[in-house]
Every structure is written in structure tokens, then in C-alpha cells.
């Protein structure tokens, strides 16, 4: 994730959404009061996750969508995509030709929301804190290439990296690189609870019931100084248990926007029968869905089992019958809208074939049917997940080569169990930390990977991933990423299934909708406003 002569071209697919909003008004929320935004993200505290909104701990799209509004980062990805630009920083640049030293100068007069100054020492403290805490389920892998953080005066910060990393500016755009206050965030332990404090565009006030957030009130931070233009005074983020409840709230005019995650049925219905007073905006999506494996589990330890699954799964059927217009088949960890994508799985396995899968298992002397449980989370990726896993079970069992059952669990139990290695096969989704092919490969293949997977590829970890990060011009790294994708197709430590589109439904009079959710599913609530003309 960095470089002095950094040239990161705009990524294919990060263009303007399909439908544009009506005329914007810089008057913000105006007489309409707070803009109410709905989401099905769940923010809950538990024994396994007592500090879900701490930047050193939280590593989920819903958590980051709260942090991005409140905690300021040195850099940010602009609204149309492309290379990161300064946010809390006045300037940032590589200072060497090896992309191993990155210097940032803070804007003058930065303050936290309570009026205390933001200094270079606060930046160092915040970064060092993430690395020191090293949460098992956290985002530390994004920053683990940092060797030391040096400060010069109150405004200069220098990051010394262990190895070259042309994507480092992107990493400084993510919430774990957010600047926090030393007196509110302990140096060696998480900050418990749901309060977030920072120097970002908003302050926040959570409404909590039974250790779960049900609403977050974001109020414009008058002390904010940065690159973002805030077009409203207040936004309320309402958290719903499912898409049905969220849709009902939109119909009853209790919320102004319905964001992640609308169900496929909802978006399809709105596409076919538009509702008066409601607009559906289609946006590019970079989210992917995949199966993960505990490659030490006896049921799937032999890669022939995983290869046979790759040979019979019908991605097209899942995309069309389960997700309709909201998904398309995916044959690589890197989605087709990201430069460097190649259809490695299709190139290796072609169309679904029971005969070819049987041959793979027979050659490896695997006794059939192979028995295991497909695990999925019931409340994290949308209402269609259960149907997807029923379809996967049927596809596998219909071959006679597998004996598969399915089991769903709530995310609060599901994710910790996955990390502990309790599941042989499990479903996951991935919303990218930043739009670069590195973020679709390293989190799954590198050391300290996101899944805590026992899979180990020395070629990927020691050679290809470091090699890809040396290229400031990311297009030159494409051959390296092709090799990484081919390794995944051969060893199948993960099995990509589909990539998604995303839709936002909004009521008339709300502006900035087309920018309020970017292609990585990040909420950018500062873009919202109300039209004076309707």
C-alpha cells in the first residue's frame, strides 16, 4: 500500500453511477431536518467483540461506515475513484525511489471535535496503537509493513516501510489509519463501547439497546478541516434487522434512503415497477462472494476436493436464480471491474462438469461422497444468503460426489468460530479496503491473512505479493496478479462465486445519492443534501 513517483490510474468501474440525482443544493438538510439513511449493517458488542467501533479492532464494512464519518485519515480516495489525495494531510509523497519512505505534512490548525489540537504525535500514536494491539479479527495486516513512524515537529510524519509498497497511500485512506485522541483511546487495549471521537466531518451519538446499536446520529463537526465538502448538517443512520424492515421504513417515509443491503427482490421489483416518489440508483460494485476453506480440516485438506467443488459449482445459476440483476458470476478473487482481473477459474475448469469432478477425485483416491457442512452467516450479507447456500448444497449433492448439509449462524458467533477454525467450508463476502488488485489477493494469501487460514504459498507470500507492490504504475503489476490468480485456481484455498452490483433507493428531494455510496460500498454521508426544487 505506496511511492514518490506514484501514478495510480483510475480503476475501471469506478465511474459515475447509472442514474444521477436531481439538482443539488448546497443548503444541506435545510428545513427537512436530518437526512435518515437505512442500513442492514449490525453493530453489536459481545464477549468476542467488546469494542466493535475501535479503529484498531473493527474490520467490517458496517463498522468502517461509522468510522469514515468521524475519524479523519491522512489521505482519502476522491469521489470518482482514482489515486488517493490528501485529507487530514496537506501533502504526502514518497521520498525515495524504492517506495519505502513516505512523508506527510498535516494541515495547519487541525483540531479534534473537542477543540484539542491534532499533531504528528497523534498520528504516530494512532498507527502504533493498531500495530501494538494487533487484534486477531482486526485490520492490522493493512499496516504491518510499517517498520517505524517518525515525527518532525507538530506537523510532519514519516513512515518507514519494511518493503516497497506502491499501495501505501490507499492504506492511509482506511479507518485503521484514522487519527484518534490519546486520552480517549488506550495505547495497548481497545476502547470499549460504541462512542467514536475524532477530527472527521461529523461527531456521532449512538443509540444502543441490548448491546446493539439501533441508530447513529451524525452531526456536522464545526471544527473539521479537510478535503471533504459537507453538504448537510445532520444525518441519522438507522440500523434495521433485515431488508424487509428497511423497505417498509422507506415506504412509510421514516427514512430517506435505503442503502446496504437491499435484497435482490427489492431492487428487481423497483426496476420493473418504479414507485412514485422513489428513485433507484444503480452503482458500480466491487464486492465479491466466495467460499473459504480450513485447509487443515480432513474433509477438504486434499486440494482435489476443493478442485472438484470448483469443477461443479454453477456460478451462473446462483447469480441469475438467486441474485437476479444484482450479481454476476466470478471466476477470480479479483473482480472483472478491477485492472489485472483474469478468469483463472474458468480457464482451468471451464463449464460445470460432474464427470471431470469425478475424475479429479478418483485420481486423488478420494472416497465419495465427500461429507461436510457448508456454513453461512444469517444476518450479515443480506436476505438471499440462505437461498444461495441451499442452491450450492443442491448443486454439490446432485453430483453424487458430495454429501453436504448447510448451517447458518448469526455473525456475532459466525466470524469468531471461523477464525478459530471450526468450519471446514464457509461462505464469506469481501468489500475491498481500497480499489486495487492487491486488496483482493494479499488479504487471503499473505501471512496474518483475513481468514486466519492455514493455507501457505511461499511463492505468493515471498515473491509475488512483494513483487506486485514495487510497481508504482499498477498496470505493470498485471502479470504478477495473473500468476497469483492462477495459484488460487490451482490450490483453491478460496473459491470465488459471484461479484455484485449495488443499488440505493431514495425518496424525491434527496441529492448526492449517486456519490453517497462508492463502489466499495463505503458510505459518504457528507455528499447528501436536500433539493430546494424537489
Coordinates of C-alpha atoms in Angstrom, one line a residue:
X1 CA 0.0 0.0 0.0
X2 CA 2.9 3.5 -1.6
X3 CA 5.6 5.9 -3.6
X4 CA 7.2 9.2 -4.6
X5 CA 6.6 9.0 -8.3
X6 CA 3.3 7.2 -7.7
X7 CA 1.0 7.0 -10.7
X8 CA -2.2 5.1 -9.8
X9 CA -4.6 5.3 -12.7
X10 CA -8.3 5.5 -12.1
X11 CA -9.7 2.0 -11.8
X12 CA -12.1 0.6 -14.4
X13 CA -15.6 0.5 -13.0
X14 CA -15.2 3.5 -10.6
X15 CA -17.1 5.8 -12.8
X16 CA -20.3 7.7 -12.1
X17 CA -23.4 5.7 -11.3
X18 CA -26.0 4.8 -13.8
X19 CA -28.7 7.1 -12.6
X20 CA -28.0 10.7 -11.4
X21 CA -29.8 12.6 -8.7
X22 CA -31.8 15.7 -9.3
X23 CA -30.4 19.2 -8.9
X24 CA -28.2 19.5 -5.8
X25 CA -28.5 22.2 -3.2
X26 CA -25.6 23.3 -1.0
X27 CA -28.1 24.3 1.6
X28 CA -27.7 20.8 3.1
X29 CA -30.6 19.3 5.0
X30 CA -32.4 22.6 5.4
X31 CA -36.0 22.6 6.7
X32 CA -36.2 18.8 6.2
X33 CA -34.1 18.2 9.3
X34 CA -31.8 15.2 9.5
X35 CA -31.5 13.0 6.4
X36 CA -32.4 9.5 7.5
X37 CA -30.3 6.6 5.9
X38 CA -31.2 3.0 6.4
X39 CA -28.8 0.1 6.5
X40 CA -28.9 -3.6 7.5
X41 CA -25.4 -3.5 9.0
X42 CA -25.3 -4.8 12.5
X43 CA -23.1 -3.2 15.2
X44 CA -23.2 -5.3 18.3
X45 CA -20.9 -5.8 21.3
X46 CA -20.2 -9.3 22.5
X47 CA -17.7 -11.3 24.5
X48 CA -15.7 -11.9 21.4
X49 CA -16.0 -8.3 20.1
X50 CA -16.4 -5.9 23.1
X51 CA -15.1 -2.9 21.1
X52 CA -16.7 -3.1 17.7
X53 CA -16.1 0.6 16.7
X54 CA -12.5 0.9 17.7
X55 CA -10.4 1.6 14.6
X56 CA -7.8 -0.9 15.8
X57 CA -10.4 -3.6 16.1
X58 CA -13.3 -3.1 13.6
X59 CA -12.8 -4.7 10.2
X60 CA -16.2 -4.8 8.7
X61 CA -18.0 -2.6 6.1
X62 CA -20.6 -1.5 8.6
X63 CA -18.1 -0.5 11.2
X64 CA -16.0 1.4 8.7
X65 CA -19.1 3.2 7.5
X66 CA -19.3 4.7 11.0
X67 CA -15.6 5.4 11.3
X68 CA -15.3 7.1 8.0
X69 CA -17.7 9.8 9.1
X70 CA -16.0 10.6 12.3
X71 CA -12.3 9.6 12.3
X72 CA -10.1 11.5 9.9
X73 CA -7.3 9.9 7.8
X74 CA -4.3 11.5 6.2
X75 CA -5.4 10.5 2.7
X76 CA -8.8 9.6 1.1
X77 CA -9.9 8.3 -2.3
X78 CA -11.8 11.0 -4.1
X79 CA -15.5 10.6 -5.0
X80 CA -14.8 9.4 -8.6
X81 CA -12.1 6.9 -7.6
X82 CA -8.5 7.0 -8.7
X83 CA -5.4 7.6 -6.7
X84 CA -5.7 8.9 -3.1
X85 CA -5.4 12.6 -2.3
X86 CA -4.6 14.4 1.0
X87 CA -7.3 14.7 3.6
X88 CA -6.0 15.5 7.1
X89 CA -2.7 15.9 5.3
X90 CA -1.7 19.0 3.4
X91 CA 0.6 16.9 1.3
X92 CA 2.0 13.3 1.2
X93 CA 4.8 11.9 -1.0
X94 CA 7.4 9.1 -1.3
X95 CA 10.8 10.4 -0.5
X96 CA 12.8 7.5 -2.1
X97 CA 12.8 5.6 -5.4
X98 CA 12.2 2.3 -3.6
X99 CA 8.7 3.3 -2.2
X100 CA 9.9 2.6 1.3
X101 CA 9.7 6.0 2.9
X102 CA 6.5 8.1 2.9
X103 CA 6.3 11.6 4.3
X104 CA 3.1 13.5 5.1
X105 CA 2.6 17.1 6.4
X106 CA -0.6 17.8 8.3
X107 CA -2.9 20.7 7.5
X108 CA -2.4 23.7 9.7
X109 CA -4.8 24.2 12.6
X110 CA -6.3 20.7 12.7
X111 CA -8.4 20.0 15.8
X112 CA -10.3 17.1 17.3
X113 CA -14.0 17.7 17.7
X114 CA -13.5 18.8 21.4
X115 CA -11.1 21.5 20.3
X116 CA -7.8 19.9 21.2
X117 CA -5.1 20.1 18.5
X118 CA -4.2 17.3 16.2
X119 CA -0.5 16.8 16.0
X120 CA 2.0 14.5 14.2
X121 CA 2.4 12.7 17.6
X122 CA -1.3 11.8 17.5
X123 CA -0.8 10.3 14.0
X124 CA 2.1 8.2 15.3
X125 CA 0.2 7.2 18.4
X126 CA -2.8 6.1 16.4
X127 CA -0.8 4.0 13.9
X128 CA 1.5 2.5 16.5
X129 CA -1.6 1.6 18.6
X130 CA -3.2 -0.5 15.8
X131 CA 0.1 -2.4 15.3
X132 CA 0.6 -2.8 19.1
X133 CA -2.9 -4.1 19.8
X134 CA -2.7 -6.5 16.8
X135 CA -6.3 -7.6 17.1
X136 CA -6.8 -11.1 15.7
X137 CA -10.0 -10.1 14.0
X138 CA -8.8 -6.6 13.2
X139 CA -7.2 -4.6 10.3
X140 CA -3.6 -4.7 11.5
X141 CA -2.5 -6.5 8.3
X142 CA -3.1 -3.2 6.4
X143 CA -0.4 -1.6 8.5
X144 CA 2.0 -4.4 9.2
X145 CA 4.5 -3.3 6.6
X146 CA 5.3 -0.2 8.6
X147 CA 8.7 -0.6 10.4
X148 CA 8.7 2.7 12.3
X149 CA 6.8 6.0 12.4
X150 CA 8.9 9.1 12.8
X151 CA 7.7 12.7 13.6
X152 CA 9.3 16.0 12.9
X153 CA 7.7 18.9 14.8
X154 CA 4.0 19.0 15.2
X155 CA 3.1 18.6 11.5
X156 CA 5.4 16.1 9.8
X157 CA 5.1 12.3 9.9
X158 CA 7.4 9.9 8.1
X159 CA 6.5 6.3 7.6
X160 CA 9.5 3.9 7.2
X161 CA 8.3 0.7 5.5
X162 CA 9.9 -2.8 5.6
X163 CA 9.4 -3.4 1.9
X164 CA 8.3 -1.5 -1.1
X165 CA 4.6 -0.9 -1.3
X166 CA 3.0 1.2 -4.0
X167 CA -0.4 0.9 -2.5
X168 CA 0.5 2.5 0.9
X169 CA -1.4 5.8 0.1
X170 CA -4.5 3.7 -0.2
X171 CA -3.9 2.1 3.2
X172 CA -3.5 5.6 4.8
X173 CA -7.1 6.2 3.4
X174 CA -8.6 3.4 5.5
X175 CA -10.1 3.7 9.0
X176 CA -7.4 1.8 10.9
X177 CA -5.1 4.6 9.8
X178 CA -7.5 7.1 11.3
X179 CA -6.3 9.7 13.9
X180 CA -7.6 9.2 17.4
X181 CA -7.1 11.0 20.7
X182 CA -4.6 9.7 23.1
X183 CA -6.7 10.5 26.2
X184 CA -9.7 8.6 24.8
X185 CA -8.1 5.5 23.2
X186 CA -5.8 3.4 25.4
X187 CA -2.4 2.7 24.0
X188 CA -2.4 -1.1 24.4
X189 CA -6.1 -2.1 24.7
X190 CA -9.4 -1.4 22.8
X191 CA -11.8 1.3 23.7
X192 CA -14.9 -0.5 24.7
X193 CA -18.4 0.7 23.9
X194 CA -19.8 2.4 20.8
X195 CA -18.6 6.0 21.1
X196 CA -16.3 7.3 18.4
X197 CA -14.3 10.5 18.7
X198 CA -12.1 12.1 16.1
X199 CA -11.5 15.1 13.8
X200 CA -13.6 13.9 10.9
X201 CA -16.6 15.6 9.2
X202 CA -19.1 14.6 11.9
X203 CA -19.4 13.9 15.5
X204 CA -21.6 11.0 16.4
X205 CA -24.1 9.9 19.1
X206 CA -25.1 6.2 19.1
X207 CA -28.4 4.9 20.4
X208 CA -27.9 1.5 21.9
X209 CA -30.3 -1.2 23.0
X210 CA -29.2 -4.6 24.4
X211 CA -25.6 -4.0 23.5
X212 CA -26.5 -3.3 19.9
X213 CA -26.6 0.0 18.0
X214 CA -30.0 0.8 16.6
X215 CA -29.3 4.4 15.4
X216 CA -26.4 6.7 15.0
X217 CA -26.9 10.5 14.9
X218 CA -24.1 12.2 12.9
X219 CA -23.9 16.0 13.4
X220 CA -21.6 18.2 11.3
X221 CA -18.3 18.9 13.1
X222 CA -17.8 22.7 13.0
X223 CA -14.0 22.2 13.7
X224 CA -13.5 19.9 10.8
X225 CA -10.7 20.9 8.4
X226 CA -10.0 18.6 5.5
X227 CA -10.6 17.9 1.8
X228 CA -14.3 16.9 2.1
X229 CA -17.2 19.2 1.4
X230 CA -20.0 18.5 3.9
X231 CA -23.4 19.3 2.3
X232 CA -25.7 18.7 5.3
X233 CA -25.9 19.5 9.0
X234 CA -27.2 16.1 10.3
X235 CA -27.6 12.5 9.1
X236 CA -29.3 9.7 11.1
X237 CA -28.1 6.2 10.3
X238 CA -30.9 3.7 11.1
X239 CA -29.9 0.1 11.5
X240 CA -32.6 -2.5 10.6
X241 CA -32.6 -6.2 11.2
X242 CA -33.3 -7.0 7.5
X243 CA -34.0 -5.6 4.1
X244 CA -37.8 -6.1 4.5
X245 CA -37.9 -3.9 7.6
X246 CA -35.8 -1.3 5.9
X247 CA -38.0 -1.3 2.8
X248 CA -41.1 -0.8 5.0
X249 CA -39.5 2.2 6.6
X250 CA -38.8 3.7 3.2
X251 CA -42.4 3.1 2.1
X252 CA -43.7 4.7 5.3
X253 CA -41.3 7.7 4.8
X254 CA -39.5 7.0 8.0
X255 CA -36.1 7.0 6.1
X256 CA -35.0 8.9 3.1
X257 CA -32.5 6.4 1.7
X258 CA -32.3 2.6 1.6
X259 CA -28.6 1.6 1.2
X260 CA -26.8 -1.7 2.0
X261 CA -28.1 -4.1 1.6
X262 CA -31.2 -4.1 -0.4
X263 CA -32.4 -7.6 -1.3
X264 CA -32.4 -8.8 -4.9
X265 CA -36.2 -9.0 -4.9
X266 CA -36.5 -5.4 -3.8
X267 CA -34.2 -4.0 -6.4
X268 CA -35.7 -6.2 -9.2
X269 CA -39.2 -5.0 -8.2
X270 CA -38.2 -1.4 -8.3
X271 CA -36.5 -1.9 -11.7
X272 CA -39.6 -3.5 -13.2
X273 CA -42.2 -1.3 -11.4
X274 CA -40.8 2.1 -10.4
X275 CA -42.5 3.6 -7.4
X276 CA -43.8 7.2 -7.4
X277 CA -41.6 9.4 -5.3
X278 CA -38.8 6.8 -5.1
X279 CA -35.7 6.6 -7.3
X280 CA -33.5 3.5 -7.7
X281 CA -29.8 4.3 -8.4
X282 CA -27.6 1.6 -9.7
X283 CA -23.9 1.9 -8.7
X284 CA -20.7 0.0 -9.7
X285 CA -19.9 -2.7 -7.2
X286 CA -16.6 -4.2 -6.1
X287 CA -18.0 -6.6 -3.5
X288 CA -17.3 -10.3 -4.1
X289 CA -18.7 -13.5 -2.5
X290 CA -16.6 -16.7 -2.0
X291 CA -16.2 -19.9 -0.1
X292 CA -13.4 -20.2 2.3
X293 CA -11.7 -23.4 3.5
X294 CA -9.9 -24.6 6.6
X295 CA -7.3 -26.4 4.5
X296 CA -6.2 -28.4 7.6
X297 CA -9.6 -29.9 8.0
X298 CA -9.7 -33.6 7.0
X299 CA -12.8 -33.2 4.8
X300 CA -11.1 -30.6 2.5
X301 CA -7.4 -30.9 3.3
X302 CA -6.7 -32.6 -0.1
X303 CA -6.9 -29.9 -2.7
X304 CA -8.6 -32.4 -5.1
X305 CA -11.8 -32.0 -3.0
X306 CA -11.6 -28.2 -3.4
X307 CA -10.8 -28.5 -7.1
X308 CA -13.8 -30.9 -7.6
X309 CA -16.1 -28.3 -5.9
X310 CA -14.7 -25.7 -8.3
X311 CA -15.4 -28.0 -11.2
X312 CA -19.1 -28.5 -10.4
X313 CA -20.4 -25.2 -8.9
X314 CA -22.6 -23.4 -11.4
X315 CA -22.0 -19.7 -10.7
X316 CA -24.3 -18.6 -13.5
X317 CA -27.3 -20.4 -11.9
X318 CA -26.5 -18.8 -8.5
X319 CA -26.2 -15.3 -10.0
X320 CA -29.3 -15.5 -12.1
X321 CA -31.7 -17.5 -9.9
X322 CA -30.7 -16.2 -6.5
X323 CA -29.5 -12.7 -7.2
X324 CA -31.0 -11.7 -10.5
X325 CA -29.6 -8.4 -11.8
X326 CA -27.6 -7.7 -8.7
X327 CA -24.8 -10.3 -9.3
X328 CA -22.7 -11.9 -12.0
X329 CA -20.5 -15.0 -12.0
X330 CA -16.9 -14.5 -10.7
X331 CA -14.0 -16.7 -11.8
X332 CA -11.3 -15.0 -9.8
X333 CA -10.7 -13.3 -6.5
X334 CA -10.2 -10.0 -8.4
X335 CA -13.5 -8.8 -9.9
X336 CA -13.8 -8.1 -13.6
X337 CA -14.1 -4.3 -13.0
X338 CA -10.6 -4.1 -11.5
X339 CA -7.5 -3.9 -13.7
X340 CA -5.5 -7.1 -13.5
X341 CA -8.5 -9.4 -13.5
X342 CA -8.3 -12.7 -15.3
X343 CA -10.8 -15.6 -15.4
X344 CA -8.4 -18.1 -13.9
X345 CA -11.1 -20.5 -12.6
X346 CA -12.9 -20.6 -15.9
X347 CA -9.6 -21.1 -17.8
X348 CA -8.8 -24.1 -15.6
X349 CA -12.2 -25.7 -15.1
X350 CA -14.5 -24.5 -17.9
X351 CA -18.2 -25.2 -17.6
X352 CA -19.5 -27.2 -14.6
X353 CA -18.9 -31.0 -15.2
X354 CA -19.7 -33.9 -12.8
X355 CA -17.5 -36.2 -15.0
X356 CA -14.5 -34.0 -14.7
X357 CA -15.0 -33.6 -10.9
X358 CA -15.3 -37.4 -10.5
X359 CA -12.0 -37.8 -12.4
X360 CA -10.3 -35.3 -10.1
X361 CA -11.4 -37.2 -7.0
X362 CA -10.7 -40.6 -8.5
X363 CA -7.2 -39.6 -9.5
X364 CA -6.6 -38.4 -5.9
X365 CA -8.1 -41.6 -4.5
X366 CA -10.7 -39.6 -2.6
X367 CA -13.6 -41.7 -1.3
X368 CA -17.0 -40.4 -2.3
X369 CA -19.4 -39.0 -1.3
X370 CA -17.3 -36.3 0.5
X371 CA -19.2 -35.3 3.6
X372 CA -19.0 -31.8 5.2
X373 CA -21.2 -28.9 6.3
X374 CA -21.5 -25.6 4.4
X375 CA -21.6 -22.8 6.9
X376 CA -23.1 -19.3 6.3
X377 CA -24.0 -16.2 8.3
X378 CA -27.7 -15.5 8.6
X379 CA -27.5 -11.7 9.2
X380 CA -24.5 -10.2 7.6
X381 CA -24.7 -10.3 3.8
X382 CA -28.4 -10.0 3.1
X383 CA -31.6 -12.0 2.9
X384 CA -30.6 -14.0 -0.1
X385 CA -27.6 -15.8 1.5
X386 CA -29.7 -18.7 2.8
X387 CA -31.1 -19.4 -0.7
X388 CA -27.6 -19.2 -2.2
X389 CA -26.4 -21.9 0.2
X390 CA -29.3 -24.1 -0.4
X391 CA -28.6 -23.8 -4.1
X392 CA -24.9 -24.6 -3.5
X393 CA -25.9 -27.7 -1.5
X394 CA -28.2 -28.9 -4.2
X395 CA -25.5 -28.4 -6.9
X396 CA -22.9 -30.4 -5.0
X397 CA -25.2 -33.2 -3.8
X398 CA -26.8 -33.7 -7.2
X399 CA -23.5 -34.9 -8.5
X400 CA -23.5 -37.8 -6.1
X401 CA -19.9 -36.9 -5.2
X402 CA -20.7 -34.9 -2.1
X403 CA -22.9 -35.3 0.9
X404 CA -23.4 -31.7 2.1
X405 CA -25.5 -30.1 4.8
X406 CA -25.9 -26.4 5.4
X407 CA -25.9 -24.5 8.7
X408 CA -26.5 -20.8 9.4
X409 CA -25.3 -18.7 12.3
X410 CA -25.5 -15.0 13.3
X411 CA -22.4 -13.0 12.5
X412 CA -21.5 -12.4 16.1
X413 CA -21.0 -16.1 16.6
X414 CA -20.1 -17.0 13.0
X415 CA -17.0 -14.9 12.5
X416 CA -15.2 -15.9 15.8
X417 CA -15.9 -19.5 15.0
X418 CA -14.5 -19.2 11.5
X419 CA -11.3 -17.6 12.9
X420 CA -11.0 -20.4 15.4
X421 CA -11.0 -22.9 12.5
X422 CA -14.3 -24.5 13.5
X423 CA -15.7 -24.6 9.9
X424 CA -14.3 -26.8 7.1
X425 CA -16.2 -24.8 4.4
X426 CA -17.8 -21.4 4.9
X427 CA -19.2 -18.5 3.0
X428 CA -17.8 -15.0 3.2
X429 CA -18.1 -11.7 1.4
X430 CA -15.4 -9.1 0.7
X431 CA -15.8 -5.4 0.5
X432 CA -12.4 -4.0 -0.6
X433 CA -10.4 -1.8 1.7
X434 CA -9.3 0.1 -1.4
X435 CA -9.8 -0.5 -5.2
X436 CA -6.5 -2.2 -6.1
X437 CA -5.9 -5.9 -7.1
X438 CA -3.5 -6.2 -4.1
X439 CA -6.5 -5.9 -1.8
X440 CA -8.2 -8.9 -3.4
X441 CA -5.1 -11.1 -3.1
X442 CA -2.9 -10.2 -0.1
X443 CA -5.7 -10.4 2.5
X444 CA -6.3 -14.0 1.5
X445 CA -2.8 -15.3 0.7
X446 CA -0.4 -13.3 2.8
X447 CA 0.8 -14.0 6.4
X448 CA -1.7 -12.9 9.0
X449 CA -4.4 -13.2 6.4
X450 CA -8.0 -12.0 6.9
X451 CA -9.4 -15.6 7.3
X452 CA -6.7 -16.9 9.6
X453 CA -6.3 -19.6 7.0
X454 CA -3.6 -22.3 7.4
X455 CA -3.1 -22.2 3.7
X456 CA 0.5 -21.2 2.9
X457 CA 2.0 -20.4 -0.5
X458 CA 5.7 -19.4 -0.3
X459 CA 5.6 -18.3 -3.9
X460 CA 2.7 -15.9 -3.2
X461 CA 4.0 -14.6 0.1
X462 CA 7.7 -14.3 -0.5
X463 CA 7.8 -13.5 -4.2
X464 CA 4.7 -12.4 -6.0
X465 CA 3.0 -10.2 -3.4
X466 CA 6.1 -8.1 -2.7
X467 CA 6.9 -8.0 -6.4
X468 CA 3.4 -6.6 -7.2
X469 CA 3.8 -3.8 -4.6
X470 CA 7.0 -2.5 -6.2
X471 CA 5.1 -1.2 -9.3
X472 CA 4.1 2.4 -8.9
X473 CA 2.3 2.1 -12.3
X474 CA -0.2 -0.6 -11.2
X475 CA -0.9 -1.7 -14.8
X476 CA 2.7 -3.0 -14.9
X477 CA 1.8 -5.4 -12.0
X478 CA -0.9 -7.2 -14.1
X479 CA 1.3 -10.2 -15.0
X480 CA 2.1 -10.8 -11.3
X481 CA -1.5 -10.7 -10.4
X482 CA -2.3 -13.1 -13.1
X483 CA 0.1 -15.6 -11.5
X484 CA -1.5 -15.0 -8.1
X485 CA -4.9 -15.7 -9.6
X486 CA -3.7 -18.9 -11.3
X487 CA -2.3 -20.1 -7.9
X488 CA -5.7 -19.6 -6.3
X489 CA -7.4 -21.5 -9.2
X490 CA -4.9 -24.4 -8.8
X491 CA -4.8 -24.7 -5.0
X492 CA -8.3 -23.4 -4.3
X493 CA -7.7 -22.0 -0.7
X494 CA -10.8 -19.9 -1.5
X495 CA -13.5 -20.4 -4.2
X496 CA -14.9 -17.2 -5.8
X497 CA -18.6 -17.4 -6.6
X498 CA -20.1 -14.0 -7.7
X499 CA -19.4 -10.3 -7.8
X500 CA -22.2 -7.8 -7.0
X501 CA -23.8 -4.7 -8.2
X502 CA -25.3 -2.3 -5.6
X503 CA -28.5 -0.2 -5.6
X504 CA -29.7 2.6 -3.4
X505 CA -33.3 3.6 -3.2
X506 CA -34.1 7.2 -2.2
X507 CA -37.1 9.5 -1.9
X508 CA -37.5 12.5 -4.1
X509 CA -35.7 15.6 -2.9
X510 CA -32.5 13.9 -1.6
X511 CA -29.4 14.9 -3.6
X512 CA -26.0 13.5 -3.8
X513 CA -27.3 9.9 -3.7
X514 CA -25.0 8.9 -6.6
X515 CA -22.0 9.8 -4.6
X516 CA -23.2 8.7 -1.1
X517 CA -22.2 5.1 -1.6
X518 CA -19.0 4.4 -3.6
X519 CA -18.1 1.3 -5.5
X520 CA -16.5 -0.3 -2.4
X521 CA -19.8 0.1 -0.5
X522 CA -18.4 2.9 1.7
X523 CA -21.0 5.4 2.9
X524 CA -20.0 9.0 2.2
X525 CA -22.8 10.7 4.1
X526 CA -21.3 14.2 3.6
X527 CA -22.4 14.0 -0.1
X528 CA -26.1 14.0 0.8
X529 CA -28.3 17.1 0.7
X530 CA -31.9 18.2 0.0
X531 CA -33.1 19.8 -3.2
X532 CA -34.8 23.2 -3.0
X533 CA -36.8 22.3 -6.1
X534 CA -37.7 18.6 -5.3

